Each structure stands twice: as C-alpha cells, then as structure tokens.
C-alpha cells in the first residue's frame, strides 16, 4: 500500500499522527522558504507543508501540476484554517516524499470551472473525469444503481442476465449487428432491450426479474442520445397495472430518499394520455407549474369527449378562422411585457424548431383593462371571455397560437415550458412525479398505410378493448379516414413515468395469449412466416402456460441526469460517444484488418 | 394482483385463512370424487384439494400439466403430511378457480430428473428454466452477484460502467466487431474485457473500481466456453500485489460465507508458478489432495533450480532413457490393483486427449514387497528408492509416465486429477483456494519467432526484472535457444486465484510508466505506429500522472458453477449458446435483410 490515509479523512483529531498520503498535485504555492502543496485524491484534498529542509530535494525533484506524489509527515493544526473543506483544519508537515509519476501540463485545468471546451475534454476524458464536477456525477450514478438494486432485492426481484448476442428483429429503431464468424453469412444483433427475454423469464416462472443493463440502438443521434445506453429493466408476473405502478413509484421514491435525501410522501399524480395532450400538449408534461392549455379550437375527432368552446373566438380574424387549432396559456404576472418582449416571444415561436407563423397575446392588465394583439377583431368583452377561459388573472399575459393541430399543440407545449423556465417555475431541486396512462395502442404509419405499435408489439390492449382488436380486420381501407378505424380507439395497458417533464420510464402489461399476440403481429403487417422467423420462440413459449405479466424499463442515464440537475446524459456516462457515435478518446469506430473481414466473410461495399 | 400468497409460504399457522394462489399445475391426482393438484410457483409447491362440488366445473374446464391456474380456498391441515416440502403440513380446500392460460403437453417433464435431452432442453429453454435444478443455479448466481457487490461496496469500490462499443485491438483472442452505419467502412469491437478503460479510471483517480460485466470473445468454442461471458472486474490504485491478494481473498471468503455458509478461516495458500508446474504439472492445481509429482527426470533448463535425481532411474530401460521427462505419482492404497485395473489405466493414458504411449507402475505392497511393470530392468532395491522418492507408503501404487516434457507433465497432471476423482478425493463440498504467483511475463510464439504476453500487454514485470526488460533487445536471434534470452526469465507481477483446480480469477499489477509500456508493446512486435493506432489513448494517459495500480477479474460463470457443484458453466447461464455459438431457442445468429447490409455498406463475401 502506498498510503496509510486518504486525502479526505484527516481532521483535528489526527494531529500528531504520522501518515503517508498519495495523490495528485492540485496546486503548488511557495512562500519564501516553504512550499504548500494541495494533494488531491478521490476522497478530498489535503494541504502538505514542505519546510526549508526539503528545498534541496524539491529542487532536484521539482513538482508539477498533476504529478503523482507519495508523501509522509506529521498531521499538524493549521494556523490559517480553511472552513470550506473537510480537512481544512490540518496540514501535513512533510518529512519525506517520492514522485510516483510525472505529468505533462494538462490541456485544461482540473477544476470545477475548467477552461477546457467540450471537444478537448472528451478527447482527454481520463483527465476530465478527475474534475470534481464529473466525479460527483459518477458517484451519484452509482448511488442510484445501488439504491435501485437494494429496493428491488428487498422486494424479491432477482437479477438475471440476458444475452447480448441475439437476433435482429428490426421493429422501430435499427439494430446494431455483429457478423458471426462461425455461422457464415449470419449476424447477431445487439439488444435494443431485453424485452422478449424478460417475458420468457416470466413464462419460466421467475415472477420478479430485474437487470441494470446496456442496450443498443443504431439511430441517427440527436443531441442527447447515445448508441449504447443503460436501462433499469424489470418485469413481474401475476400482477395488474396497479401493482406495477405502486411497485415502481416505490422504487423512485426510494431513490429520491437514498440519493437526494428527499421524502416524497405525496401521492404520485396520474393522468390519461388524452388529458396530458389536452392540458399540456405533451405526453410528458412538467407539472411543477400550471399554465394549462386552453383549447379554444381543435379538431373534434382528436378529443371526441371534450367540450367545444370555439364560439369564444368567432370573429373576422382569419388567423383563428383558418386554423385547425387555437390554443392559449395564461402566463402569470407578465401583463406588463414591453413591445420588445412580446416581439422577442414572437421571434421565439417563429424559430424553425418551433415553426409557428406568429403569436397572439392578450394583456390582462392589473387595472382590469384587456389589450390584445388582435384588438380590431375582438371586443374587450370577448378578450375577457377568452382570458377567463384560459384561467388568466389580473396581471397575466395570455399567449395564443393558431395552426395545424399537431404542430400547434407541440408549439404551445414548448412555449409553456419556455415561459415556465423564464419565470423560474422549473426548479432544479423540486421533483414531481407523474404517471401517464391509457396511451393509444396503435399509431398510424402514413408511408406504409398501416398500424405501428406505439409502445411495442408486446403491449396488451385494455381488457375492454380486446374484443375490438380480435373482431376487426386491421386493414385500413381508406387512408384518409384511418381515425375512424376501430383500431384508432384501442387503448393500451401501458404507462409512462414522468419526472419534471422527462419520461424516465415506460412499460406495459403484456400480451400473454398466443392468439392475441398473433393478431397484434398481423395488425402490424407481419405475415405468419415473418412472425415465425422473428418471434417463433415467443409464440412457442405462449403455448406452454404463459402467466399474466407486465413490467417497466427506466432510462438510467436520463434518471441520473435529472437527479443530478443536468440537461445532458453525457455528463453522467464515464465514456460517452459524440453525436456521430464516435468515442473520440479511443478513436472508435475504426477500420479493421482485411484479415478480420476475411474471417468474417464480409467485405466493404462503400457507396 | 392475481394472488394473495405464494405457493411457498403457507404453513400450519395459516390454517383457516382464505387465500388465493396462482401458479403452474405440476401434477393432478384423482382419488374418486376428489382431485389433488400440486400448484408450483417460484417459491414452492402447494397442494390444492378440489372437492366433489367442483367436479362439474373441472369437467367443463379440465386442467392439464403446466396450465396456469388461479385458485382460491381455505388453508387446511393435511391428514397425510409431506415432510419433504415447507408447505407439506397444509393444503388448500379450493372454492373457486380460474384457468389463466392453458398449456400444450411440454416436450419434457418439468422435474429435477427430466426426460429431456440437452438439445430439447436448450430449444425450449423457457421450459427448462422452470425446473427446480436450473432455478437453484440462477438463484445461486444472483446470490454470488449480490454478495460480491455488497463486499465491494463496503470496501469503497465504485461500480462504473465502461463502453461496449469500443475499438478492435486484437491481441490474443479475436474480437467480435460491429459495423458502424454512421462511420462508413469502420467498425466497433465488443470488449474482451474492460481492461484499458479500468486502467484509465485509475489514471482518473477512481481508486477502487468494479463492474460485473459482459465480455466477448470470438473464439472457436471448446466444450465449456461461451462467446459472451461475465466477469467480476476490479481495479485499485496505490496498492501493491499483497494488497490485491488480501482484498480479493476477502471477496471470495465473503461469497463462501454468504452463498454457502462456509467460514473459510484458513490462510489461502500461495505457490509460485514454477512450484505449481513442478509439484502438480499444472498452473491451476487442485490442492484438495496430495499425490504431488516426483520429478525423476526433466530438462534442467525448465527448472534450473531443482535437484536432479535422475540417477534413481538409471538402467537399460529404453522407455526411461529415451524420454526427456519421467514423472511419477504415488496413488494411495491402490497397490492391490488387478491386471485388469492397471491395463485400464494404461488405456486411459493412451487416449488421444492424454496422448501417452504407455504407463509404468510400481506396486508397494503392504507386505513390503515392491513389484513393477518394468521389473526386468530394476532391482527391488531401486524400485523401493523410486517409490520412496515419490513419497509412496506401503499399500500405494506408483504410476510413472515418460515422454516429452510438456506432454508428459500435462499427462501426469491429468492422471493425478483422474485418480483423485476415482478415489473420491475431489470432494464437491470441500473448497480450497490457492494463489499462483510469479508467472513468466512472456511466452514464446514459435510461428512468429517473437514474444507474446502470457497474461496481457499491460502486466508489469517484477520490479527486480524491470532493468532486464528495459536494457535488453527483445529480438530473438536464435529461435532454438529462445530460453536463453533474458526475457525468458522475466517474472510477471501477476497472480491467479485457483479454486479446486479451476482458475477462477486472474490479474496483475499493471505497467503505469509510458516508457515501460512502450518497451512492452515493442517486445510484442508492435511498431510505434501500431502502438499509437491501437493504444495511443493509454500511452497518452500515462503522460498525465498515472498512479501505480493493479487489479483482477473473476470468471463469474465459472465461479458460480464451481460453487454450485457443476462442471458446466452453461447450467448457470439463463440463455446460453451452444458449441457453434448459436442460441437454438431464438435461432440466432441469422441472416439479415439486404436493406440492413446496404445501410451498413457491407456485403457478404462467402467462401
């Protein structure tokens, strides 16, 4: 052992002890004949004092930043105490030292506020990982991992490893594939999730399974996606949706407690998918703040049960009249926005990411006067009625968007989040959980004029919708009227868990009857041969006594980043890849030898 | 929830309670008007009693083996108790039941002694996993996992995930590769181990790292190898070999305690690689029994420090005279072996797997008389001297093999293990740990006339051998005399942990100096460009203050199989692959769409 103590544990109680520390030189400060060195390791920083008698030795063996140093001396009380660090009361009066390894000057400073840009930090990730800010993220990640495992263990879950070299069954995202040398011309696929294997484990009788496991998706990477990511993957048998919800609320609450010290005692809210879209324009709403949508106009078929209040906006105003959808939010205490401020908001919604043509507003002044950007079409009375419908109070600013249903709903949702952020309503240290329930089972794929599974092909319909699914032909005769097909109304036995506006987990009660699973595959356009080739093993398993079952998977990287108060999952992954799927540190992927290609019996076919 | 209790928890204390169980029908027994059903779930088996009043319902809904059944009734005391199972005192008098799913007749019985052969069980692995024997293995695996994590956590190790999509750097085994769609013509590799990443984590200051992680090797599979396997992977900084040995003896002892209830209080034995080869002919000896080798003749250069006792076998006997090596073991209490028995042993060593031409023996009869298979060349006096050298006692049978050094040493080791097994000396419930130390750093690769790393290129030489390594040119001028090259004598700072004759873990103190690492790469025939391409990131990291570090990796599958008393790791893997690397259940690997190949810009190139 190169040390007797770490750099994070010595306090005033250790004064007088002779200790040996080892770590990295953080700073070197000379004061006349004496030298102070801050020595850093995983556990903290300790000040070393090199007295005059060591000067000759220091001249012969000069120290530098990030040198690896072993030093022995006596713990002494500091005259000039540092209350900011745990070891700030003491220093070590060094008697002997030994440079274990030297260091070049690092390309950026090893500090919380480093001068290194993203690219540099990624290239030298092994140095970036030395920074306290990054270390805290990885420690938080481990704490979440540990907490989840403890909770699941105590609840009788068993960790069972599922294989990584499996079969390519592209449904949704692309698979990464692995050529097999021993089975020429054939390929394994890396799992997008252990979905079918965990279902087989339920068929096998392991009624509570979990795994914290790497998954892979060969997608075009958006800003915050990684080709390999980690899931907390769980499945249970002999349960209904309610059992799953309770079990996994419990998991997240436990993580809150263990990792953040938060007692989340309130009831976890629940919302149907339809209500989420209606009230927030979004299936993962941030409910830390209000500003719910006021649906002034909408295509009735999208929300058949909702009240039509479009009479409120009847006028000569073409923008509203020509729009499929008009929605509003009441932004609190912003009625005094200047022209400059409202203009800026108009530019904001016109950005290509939002894509609206404009923004209308009503100022609900504190003096009771209503002013809008469309005054010439509406009386103050009518403005007041709209503001009232939007639940605006005196001093609020009502923002209105008009356009095509899907885009407008998305835009108002983005605008709501933006205003929430600007007003400081999305507090980093506040955590609000939410279940979204009753998703549609199917989505319509326009290009192929067929149904696709919104969640995945193993999700069961609500029990009350099974007959609809079984007794109708999935074929869509009239593409234009697909919404009138009975399948459009089938609800899934599925649930997403949302935290502060992010989907952190999703799951469903699964199909466990062979006939229903076949009907589902057929609905997705798979013929019987396809079904057998891709999922014959699962259909086979369903012939031998499959129990009712369901589960959930949490996005582990995302969960950690939210708990850590960061927008980027990359900050919580030790060795992340960039947006081109590259690891710039090790420079992967890379070309491989022809010998390797030959053995695999493949060759390049570059376009 | 489909049940209020499990099938494993009800006892005499629950009599009178109304409960609902759910599980699989294990057996159905009719006695006149009543029917007994054994219902099975993950937790046990409970007897259900269907009275006469349910007959009509049973006729309309007949039960069958492996049907999934939900049943409600009152817990009653059994008249005919079954002391073999935990729930054997009670049964459930069923009032209502519900068939949750039917089952075809399974292709083999779901019992400990199943009638299903290997192939059938692998194809229907989801049914095989229902058998108690397999379930116990997976439960043991989870217990080992949990125990290891707890120990490492308590010792301040942190679980940090390393990437799966890395860079191909074939050294030793072949990599599995993954074509990158986004970086055309380039490939990721799946890790054979997280070796370089865990070393980078040490450079980053995470001084105790662990991971229980999948690794991949595209090797031609021998009987008990899997293309994907699991390691307990660990690394520490600021430590020396002794610290690693103690930490990980502790880990294995903790697993013994948690999983098997064994207090392993004895000191873990240690043995140099040379002594292991000398005494057991094997670098992973089973030390649960003696029968150490008597080295009657050997090439002096292989064991330069050992005493030459070949005068004991000087005679006219050509078999000994022509042999490079003659070794013996004394098999206890077998002096009365019949001609048939010794003939059978002779056939045993002649099998191609052993490959010897014959076997000589000396019977040390209990009456003090010595008889051998080569009496005409040796006086009884000389036989007695040989037997004495082999440490034989009255009643023992001395077995002698003669031939080329390497083959003969391997053969005597196999013979020793075989005799140990036949004599019941390899007890399944006895566990003996052993460290093997001081391995050679290099092996000689004849085809390429160069050195290869015995462990891997990151293992450091013993400190006392560093100068030898730095100051000599690794080139082997004279292939025939490679053993005279100074590199042949360099010892590695490496260690293997052996349990009952199996290597369960291995590791080393690593190189952490850039120059030494470069020298190592050069010794293995890598030029500077190669070094930069493959390991530039590691050499780079060593420039910025790499601490002294070292670690170990345990073969998790193997460790579980030994603790579970099985020879096959496959029994301890939920979804294993066969000897061709195929998963016969899901039928993978398989062909993939041309569309997928096109996107990846590769094509097949079948020979």
mmCIF file with all atom_site columns, N, CA and C in Angstrom, chain A residues 137-166:
data_model
loop_
_atom_site.group_PDB
_atom_site.id
_atom_site.type_symbol
_atom_site.label_atom_id
_atom_site.label_alt_id
_atom_site.label_comp_id
_atom_site.label_asym_id
_atom_site.label_entity_id
_atom_site.label_seq_id
_atom_site.pdbx_PDB_ins_code
_atom_site.Cartn_x
_atom_site.Cartn_y
_atom_site.Cartn_z
_atom_site.occupancy
_atom_site.B_iso_or_equiv
_atom_site.pdbx_formal_charge
_atom_site.auth_seq_id
_atom_site.auth_comp_id
_atom_site.auth_asym_id
_atom_site.auth_atom_id
_atom_site.pdbx_PDB_model_num
ATOM 1  N N  . UNK A 1 137 ? -20.975 13.344  -10.484 1.00 0.00 ? 137 UNK A N  1
ATOM 2  C CA . UNK A 1 137 ? -21.994 12.721  -11.336 1.00 0.00 ? 137 UNK A CA 1
ATOM 3  C C  . UNK A 1 137 ? -21.882 11.199  -11.334 1.00 0.00 ? 137 UNK A C  1
ATOM 4  N N  . UNK A 1 138 ? -20.656 10.698  -11.437 1.00 0.00 ? 138 UNK A N  1
ATOM 5  C CA . UNK A 1 138 ? -20.492 9.235   -11.467 1.00 0.00 ? 138 UNK A CA 1
ATOM 6  C C  . UNK A 1 138 ? -20.798 8.630   -10.100 1.00 0.00 ? 138 UNK A C  1
ATOM 7  N N  . UNK A 1 139 ? -20.508 9.379   -9.057  1.00 0.00 ? 139 UNK A N  1
ATOM 8  C CA . UNK A 1 139 ? -20.845 8.892   -7.718  1.00 0.00 ? 139 UNK A CA 1
ATOM 9  C C  . UNK A 1 139 ? -22.358 8.858   -7.535  1.00 0.00 ? 139 UNK A C  1
ATOM 10 N N  . UNK A 1 140 ? -23.037 9.878   -8.051  1.00 0.00 ? 140 UNK A N  1
ATOM 11 C CA . UNK A 1 140 ? -24.500 9.877   -7.996  1.00 0.00 ? 140 UNK A CA 1
ATOM 12 C C  . UNK A 1 140 ? -25.048 8.695   -8.787  1.00 0.00 ? 140 UNK A C  1
ATOM 13 N N  . UNK A 1 141 ? -24.487 8.454   -9.949  1.00 0.00 ? 141 UNK A N  1
ATOM 14 C CA . UNK A 1 141 ? -24.933 7.320   -10.765 1.00 0.00 ? 141 UNK A CA 1
ATOM 15 C C  . UNK A 1 141 ? -24.800 6.009   -9.985  1.00 0.00 ? 141 UNK A C  1
ATOM 16 N N  . UNK A 1 142 ? -23.677 5.842   -9.323  1.00 0.00 ? 142 UNK A N  1
ATOM 17 C CA . UNK A 1 142 ? -23.505 4.614   -8.538  1.00 0.00 ? 142 UNK A CA 1
ATOM 18 C C  . UNK A 1 142 ? -24.506 4.562   -7.382  1.00 0.00 ? 142 UNK A C  1
ATOM 19 N N  . UNK A 1 143 ? -24.766 5.698   -6.772  1.00 0.00 ? 143 UNK A N  1
ATOM 20 C CA . UNK A 1 143 ? -25.733 5.721   -5.661  1.00 0.00 ? 143 UNK A CA 1
ATOM 21 C C  . UNK A 1 143 ? -27.127 5.323   -6.153  1.00 0.00 ? 143 UNK A C  1
ATOM 22 N N  . UNK A 1 144 ? -27.511 5.783   -7.335  1.00 0.00 ? 144 UNK A N  1
ATOM 23 C CA . UNK A 1 144 ? -28.817 5.401   -7.888  1.00 0.00 ? 144 UNK A CA 1
ATOM 24 C C  . UNK A 1 144 ? -28.839 3.898   -8.169  1.00 0.00 ? 144 UNK A C  1
ATOM 25 N N  . UNK A 1 145 ? -27.781 3.408   -8.779  1.00 0.00 ? 145 UNK A N  1
ATOM 26 C CA . UNK A 1 145 ? -27.644 1.986   -9.074  1.00 0.00 ? 145 UNK A CA 1
ATOM 27 C C  . UNK A 1 145 ? -27.816 1.159   -7.795  1.00 0.00 ? 145 UNK A C  1
ATOM 28 N N  . UNK A 1 146 ? -27.078 1.536   -6.772  1.00 0.00 ? 146 UNK A N  1
ATOM 29 C CA . UNK A 1 146 ? -27.082 0.805   -5.509  1.00 0.00 ? 146 UNK A CA 1
ATOM 30 C C  . UNK A 1 146 ? -28.466 0.854   -4.852  1.00 0.00 ? 146 UNK A C  1
ATOM 31 N N  . UNK A 1 147 ? -29.072 2.030   -4.869  1.00 0.00 ? 147 UNK A N  1
ATOM 32 C CA . UNK A 1 147 ? -30.381 2.193   -4.256  1.00 0.00 ? 147 UNK A CA 1
ATOM 33 C C  . UNK A 1 147 ? -31.425 1.338   -4.975  1.00 0.00 ? 147 UNK A C  1
ATOM 34 N N  . UNK A 1 148 ? -31.396 1.366   -6.314  1.00 0.00 ? 148 UNK A N  1
ATOM 35 C CA . UNK A 1 148 ? -32.353 0.567   -7.087  1.00 0.00 ? 148 UNK A CA 1
ATOM 36 C C  . UNK A 1 148 ? -32.171 -0.921  -6.799  1.00 0.00 ? 148 UNK A C  1
ATOM 37 N N  . UNK A 1 149 ? -30.933 -1.364  -6.794  1.00 0.00 ? 149 UNK A N  1
ATOM 38 C CA . UNK A 1 149 ? -30.695 -2.782  -6.518  1.00 0.00 ? 149 UNK A CA 1
ATOM 39 C C  . UNK A 1 149 ? -31.189 -3.176  -5.134  1.00 0.00 ? 149 UNK A C  1
ATOM 40 N N  . UNK A 1 150 ? -30.937 -2.334  -4.142  1.00 0.00 ? 150 UNK A N  1
ATOM 41 C CA . UNK A 1 150 ? -31.360 -2.667  -2.782  1.00 0.00 ? 150 UNK A CA 1
ATOM 42 C C  . UNK A 1 150 ? -32.877 -2.773  -2.700  1.00 0.00 ? 150 UNK A C  1
ATOM 43 N N  . UNK A 1 151 ? -33.559 -1.802  -3.285  1.00 0.00 ? 151 UNK A N  1
ATOM 44 C CA . UNK A 1 151 ? -35.028 -1.813  -3.253  1.00 0.00 ? 151 UNK A CA 1
ATOM 45 C C  . UNK A 1 151 ? -35.578 -3.053  -3.945  1.00 0.00 ? 151 UNK A C  1
ATOM 46 N N  . UNK A 1 152 ? -35.056 -3.334  -5.124  1.00 0.00 ? 152 UNK A N  1
ATOM 47 C CA . UNK A 1 152 ? -35.579 -4.472  -5.887  1.00 0.00 ? 152 UNK A CA 1
ATOM 48 C C  . UNK A 1 152 ? -35.255 -5.779  -5.181  1.00 0.00 ? 152 UNK A C  1
ATOM 49 N N  . UNK A 1 153 ? -34.073 -5.859  -4.596  1.00 0.00 ? 153 UNK A N  1
ATOM 50 C CA . UNK A 1 153 ? -33.707 -7.055  -3.838  1.00 0.00 ? 153 UNK A CA 1
ATOM 51 C C  . UNK A 1 153 ? -34.664 -7.269  -2.663  1.00 0.00 ? 153 UNK A C  1
ATOM 52 N N  . UNK A 1 154 ? -34.899 -6.203  -1.940  1.00 0.00 ? 154 UNK A N  1
ATOM 53 C CA . UNK A 1 154 ? -35.796 -6.320  -0.772  1.00 0.00 ? 154 UNK A CA 1
ATOM 54 C C  . UNK A 1 154 ? -37.212 -6.695  -1.194  1.00 0.00 ? 154 UNK A C  1
ATOM 55 N N  . UNK A 1 155 ? -37.571 -6.402  -2.402  1.00 0.00 ? 155 UNK A N  1
ATOM 56 C CA . UNK A 1 155 ? -38.897 -6.760  -2.907  1.00 0.00 ? 155 UNK A CA 1
ATOM 57 C C  . UNK A 1 155 ? -38.891 -8.050  -3.714  1.00 0.00 ? 155 UNK A C  1
ATOM 58 N N  . UNK A 1 156 ? -37.841 -8.866  -3.476  1.00 0.00 ? 156 UNK A N  1
ATOM 59 C CA . UNK A 1 156 ? -37.828 -10.217 -4.029  1.00 0.00 ? 156 UNK A CA 1
ATOM 60 C C  . UNK A 1 156 ? -37.537 -10.313 -5.519  1.00 0.00 ? 156 UNK A C  1
ATOM 61 N N  . UNK A 1 157 ? -37.070 -9.229  -6.110  1.00 0.00 ? 157 UNK A N  1
ATOM 62 C CA . UNK A 1 157 ? -36.661 -9.304  -7.515  1.00 0.00 ? 157 UNK A CA 1
ATOM 63 C C  . UNK A 1 157 ? -35.326 -10.031 -7.610  1.00 0.00 ? 157 UNK A C  1
ATOM 64 N N  . UNK A 1 158 ? -35.117 -10.716 -8.726  1.00 0.00 ? 158 UNK A N  1
ATOM 65 C CA . UNK A 1 158 ? -33.866 -11.426 -8.948  1.00 0.00 ? 158 UNK A CA 1
ATOM 66 C C  . UNK A 1 158 ? -33.234 -10.903 -10.236 1.00 0.00 ? 158 UNK A C  1
ATOM 67 N N  . UNK A 1 159 ? -31.941 -10.606 -10.140 1.00 0.00 ? 159 UNK A N  1
ATOM 68 C CA . UNK A 1 159 ? -31.172 -10.109 -11.286 1.00 0.00 ? 159 UNK A CA 1
ATOM 69 C C  . UNK A 1 159 ? -30.784 -11.316 -12.129 1.00 0.00 ? 159 UNK A C  1
ATOM 70 N N  . UNK A 1 160 ? -31.283 -11.372 -13.350 1.00 0.00 ? 160 UNK A N  1
ATOM 71 C CA . UNK A 1 160 ? -30.932 -12.467 -14.261 1.00 0.00 ? 160 UNK A CA 1
ATOM 72 C C  . UNK A 1 160 ? -30.373 -11.840 -15.540 1.00 0.00 ? 160 UNK A C  1
ATOM 73 N N  . UNK A 1 161 ? -29.167 -12.261 -15.917 1.00 0.00 ? 161 UNK A N  1
ATOM 74 C CA . UNK A 1 161 ? -28.543 -11.686 -17.113 1.00 0.00 ? 161 UNK A CA 1
ATOM 75 C C  . UNK A 1 161 ? -29.135 -12.307 -18.373 1.00 0.00 ? 161 UNK A C  1
ATOM 76 N N  . UNK A 1 162 ? -29.482 -11.445 -19.308 1.00 0.00 ? 162 UNK A N  1
ATOM 77 C CA . UNK A 1 162 ? -29.986 -11.897 -20.605 1.00 0.00 ? 162 UNK A CA 1
ATOM 78 C C  . UNK A 1 162 ? -28.886 -11.692 -21.648 1.00 0.00 ? 162 UNK A C  1
ATOM 79 N N  . UNK A 1 163 ? -28.959 -12.394 -22.763 1.00 0.00 ? 163 UNK A N  1
ATOM 80 C CA . UNK A 1 163 ? -27.830 -12.349 -23.711 1.00 0.00 ? 163 UNK A CA 1
ATOM 81 C C  . UNK A 1 163 ? -27.717 -11.045 -24.481 1.00 0.00 ? 163 UNK A C  1
ATOM 82 N N  . UNK A 1 164 ? -26.477 -10.755 -24.915 1.00 0.00 ? 164 UNK A N  1
ATOM 83 C CA . UNK A 1 164 ? -26.197 -9.568  -25.737 1.00 0.00 ? 164 UNK A CA 1
ATOM 84 C C  . UNK A 1 164 ? -26.127 -9.918  -27.215 1.00 0.00 ? 164 UNK A C  1
ATOM 85 N N  . UNK A 1 165 ? -25.777 -11.161 -27.513 1.00 0.00 ? 165 UNK A N  1
ATOM 86 C CA . UNK A 1 165 ? -25.700 -11.558 -28.914 1.00 0.00 ? 165 UNK A CA 1
ATOM 87 C C  . UNK A 1 165 ? -27.007 -12.256 -29.248 1.00 0.00 ? 165 UNK A C  1
ATOM 88 N N  . UNK A 1 166 ? -27.956 -11.500 -29.823 1.00 0.00 ? 166 UNK A N  1
ATOM 89 C CA . UNK A 1 166 ? -29.274 -12.070 -30.064 1.00 0.00 ? 166 UNK A CA 1
ATOM 90 C C  . UNK A 1 166 ? -29.621 -11.988 -31.539 1.00 0.00 ? 166 UNK A C  1
#
